[in-house]
mmCIF file of C-alpha atoms in Angstrom:
data_model
loop_
_atom_site.group_PDB
_atom_site.id
_atom_site.type_symbol
_atom_site.label_atom_id
_atom_site.label_comp_id
_atom_site.label_asym_id
_atom_site.label_seq_id
_atom_site.Cartn_x
_atom_site.Cartn_y
_atom_site.Cartn_z
ATOM 1 C CA UNK A 1 20.049 -17.807 63.037
ATOM 2 C CA UNK A 2 21.269 -18.366 59.504
ATOM 3 C CA UNK A 3 17.705 -18.868 58.236
ATOM 4 C CA UNK A 4 16.541 -15.651 59.852
ATOM 5 C CA UNK A 5 19.342 -13.569 58.315
ATOM 6 C CA UNK A 6 18.835 -15.204 54.919
ATOM 7 C CA UNK A 7 15.092 -14.512 54.973
ATOM 8 C CA UNK A 8 15.774 -10.930 56.100
ATOM 9 C CA UNK A 9 18.172 -10.379 53.195
ATOM 10 C CA UNK A 10 15.713 -11.884 50.720
ATOM 11 C CA UNK A 11 12.885 -9.733 52.100
ATOM 12 C CA UNK A 12 15.002 -6.623 51.407
ATOM 13 C CA UNK A 13 16.492 -7.657 48.062
ATOM 14 C CA UNK A 14 13.299 -8.768 46.273
ATOM 15 C CA UNK A 15 11.299 -5.554 46.925
ATOM 16 C CA UNK A 16 14.314 -3.437 45.947
ATOM 17 C CA UNK A 17 14.634 -5.345 42.660
ATOM 18 C CA UNK A 18 10.913 -4.945 41.972
ATOM 19 C CA UNK A 19 11.073 -1.181 42.639
ATOM 20 C CA UNK A 20 14.137 -0.735 40.408
ATOM 21 C CA UNK A 21 12.579 -2.712 37.556
ATOM 22 C CA UNK A 22 9.280 -0.815 37.917
ATOM 23 C CA UNK A 23 10.998 2.574 37.708
ATOM 24 C CA UNK A 24 13.026 1.511 34.685
ATOM 25 C CA UNK A 25 9.964 0.177 32.856
ATOM 26 C CA UNK A 26 7.685 3.095 33.709
ATOM 27 C CA UNK A 27 9.975 5.849 32.385
ATOM 28 C CA UNK A 28 8.855 7.519 29.188
ATOM 29 C CA UNK A 29 11.734 7.952 26.803
ATOM 30 C CA UNK A 30 10.119 10.523 24.510
ATOM 31 C CA UNK A 31 8.829 13.735 26.082
ATOM 32 C CA UNK A 32 7.128 16.143 23.745
ATOM 33 C CA UNK A 33 4.958 19.204 24.254
ATOM 34 C CA UNK A 34 1.675 17.468 23.398
ATOM 35 C CA UNK A 35 2.222 14.615 25.830
ATOM 36 C CA UNK A 36 3.019 16.988 28.677
ATOM 37 C CA UNK A 37 0.013 19.254 28.101
ATOM 38 C CA UNK A 38 -3.151 18.714 30.166
ATOM 39 C CA UNK A 39 -5.158 18.111 26.973
ATOM 40 C CA UNK A 40 -3.716 15.486 24.660
ATOM 41 C CA UNK A 41 -6.032 16.225 21.740
ATOM 42 C CA UNK A 42 -3.444 18.205 19.767
ATOM 43 C CA UNK A 43 -4.967 21.639 20.348
ATOM 44 C CA UNK A 44 -3.406 24.303 22.513
ATOM 45 C CA UNK A 45 -5.567 25.071 25.547
ATOM 46 C CA UNK A 46 -7.253 28.484 25.423
ATOM 47 C CA UNK A 47 -6.991 29.033 29.177
ATOM 48 C CA UNK A 48 -5.437 27.456 32.220
ATOM 49 C CA UNK A 49 -6.630 24.008 33.206
ATOM 50 C CA UNK A 50 -6.765 25.141 36.812
ATOM 51 C CA UNK A 51 -9.772 27.196 37.795
ATOM 52 C CA UNK A 52 -9.448 29.717 40.624
ATOM 53 C CA UNK A 53 -10.838 28.385 43.878
ATOM 54 C CA UNK A 54 -12.536 30.493 46.499
ATOM 55 C CA UNK A 55 -11.117 29.785 49.951
ATOM 56 C CA UNK A 56 -14.081 31.575 51.519
ATOM 57 C CA UNK A 57 -16.453 29.108 49.838
ATOM 58 C CA UNK A 58 -14.308 26.216 51.086
ATOM 59 C CA UNK A 59 -14.409 27.600 54.645
ATOM 60 C CA UNK A 60 -18.198 27.952 54.509
ATOM 61 C CA UNK A 61 -18.466 24.368 53.212
ATOM 62 C CA UNK A 62 -16.282 23.025 56.039
ATOM 63 C CA UNK A 63 -18.297 24.935 58.636
ATOM 64 C CA UNK A 64 -21.503 23.552 57.120
ATOM 65 C CA UNK A 65 -20.161 19.995 57.320
ATOM 66 C CA UNK A 66 -19.087 20.442 60.933
ATOM 67 C CA UNK A 67 -22.479 21.775 62.003
ATOM 68 C CA UNK A 68 -24.240 19.113 59.941
ATOM 69 C CA UNK A 69 -22.382 16.361 61.795
ATOM 70 C CA UNK A 70 -23.161 18.055 65.094
ATOM 71 C CA UNK A 71 -26.861 18.089 64.243
ATOM 72 C CA UNK A 72 -26.607 14.355 63.596
ATOM 73 C CA UNK A 73 -25.134 14.037 67.092
ATOM 74 C CA UNK A 74 -27.949 16.100 68.624
ATOM 75 C CA UNK A 75 -30.766 13.965 67.168
ATOM 76 C CA UNK A 76 -30.240 10.933 69.472
ATOM 77 C CA UNK A 77 -30.333 13.199 72.534
ATOM 78 C CA UNK A 78 -34.139 13.163 72.433
ATOM 79 C CA UNK A 79 -34.215 9.357 72.426
ATOM 80 C CA UNK A 80 -31.763 9.168 75.338
ATOM 81 C CA UNK A 81 -34.039 11.406 77.451
ATOM 82 C CA UNK A 82 -36.421 8.527 78.239
ATOM 83 C CA UNK A 83 -33.731 6.190 79.528
ATOM 84 C CA UNK A 84 -31.389 8.517 81.448
ATOM 85 C CA UNK A 85 -31.330 10.687 84.523
ATOM 86 C CA UNK A 86 -32.841 14.103 83.842
ATOM 87 C CA UNK A 87 -30.107 16.149 85.534
ATOM 88 C CA UNK A 88 -27.272 14.292 83.777
ATOM 89 C CA UNK A 89 -29.114 14.520 80.464
ATOM 90 C CA UNK A 90 -29.794 18.228 80.914
ATOM 91 C CA UNK A 91 -26.224 19.066 81.919
ATOM 92 C CA UNK A 92 -24.611 17.071 79.103
ATOM 93 C CA UNK A 93 -27.022 18.488 76.520
ATOM 94 C CA UNK A 94 -26.486 22.037 77.767
ATOM 95 C CA UNK A 95 -22.702 21.526 77.684
ATOM 96 C CA UNK A 96 -22.824 20.175 74.109
ATOM 97 C CA UNK A 97 -25.021 23.021 72.880
ATOM 98 C CA UNK A 98 -22.799 25.537 74.716
ATOM 99 C CA UNK A 99 -19.802 24.196 72.792
ATOM 100 C CA UNK A 100 -21.753 24.563 69.526
ATOM 101 C CA UNK A 101 -22.789 28.129 70.305
ATOM 102 C CA UNK A 102 -19.226 29.037 71.355
ATOM 103 C CA UNK A 103 -17.897 27.705 68.036
ATOM 104 C CA UNK A 104 -20.552 29.624 66.117
ATOM 105 C CA UNK A 105 -19.742 32.865 67.918
ATOM 106 C CA UNK A 106 -16.032 32.341 67.295
ATOM 107 C CA UNK A 107 -16.600 31.813 63.558
ATOM 108 C CA UNK A 108 -18.876 34.835 63.463
ATOM 109 C CA UNK A 109 -16.310 37.087 65.149
ATOM 110 C CA UNK A 110 -13.537 35.819 62.850
ATOM 111 C CA UNK A 111 -15.661 36.900 59.883
ATOM 112 C CA UNK A 112 -15.865 33.458 58.352
ATOM 113 C CA UNK A 113 -19.627 33.669 57.917
ATOM 114 C CA UNK A 114 -19.628 36.912 55.921
ATOM 115 C CA UNK A 115 -19.824 36.076 52.252
ATOM 116 C CA UNK A 116 -19.400 39.582 50.843
ATOM 117 C CA UNK A 117 -17.130 42.208 52.315
#
């Protein structure tokens, strides 16, 4: 019992000491304007380092990735046709494509596929 409590205390003390020493060593003592700027070349930036990001473009990209992965899931369906029951294959394929079409209609009605308003 004594060995277990001693090893438990050591397993808490050593990581705490390492974290405290790491935070003390990693602190910068001198903070100036040039070191805190996004460009450390000595020149003032002419514009913001952050560029505006289009959320509509991001949404289109995510939708493209989702449908791209779904196409990769549809490709093996043709190979499975030879080794499976036709009714089970037809029902599962129809169900999968129905889910895809339902998602596409939902995105279309939400207006996510319209690039310009």
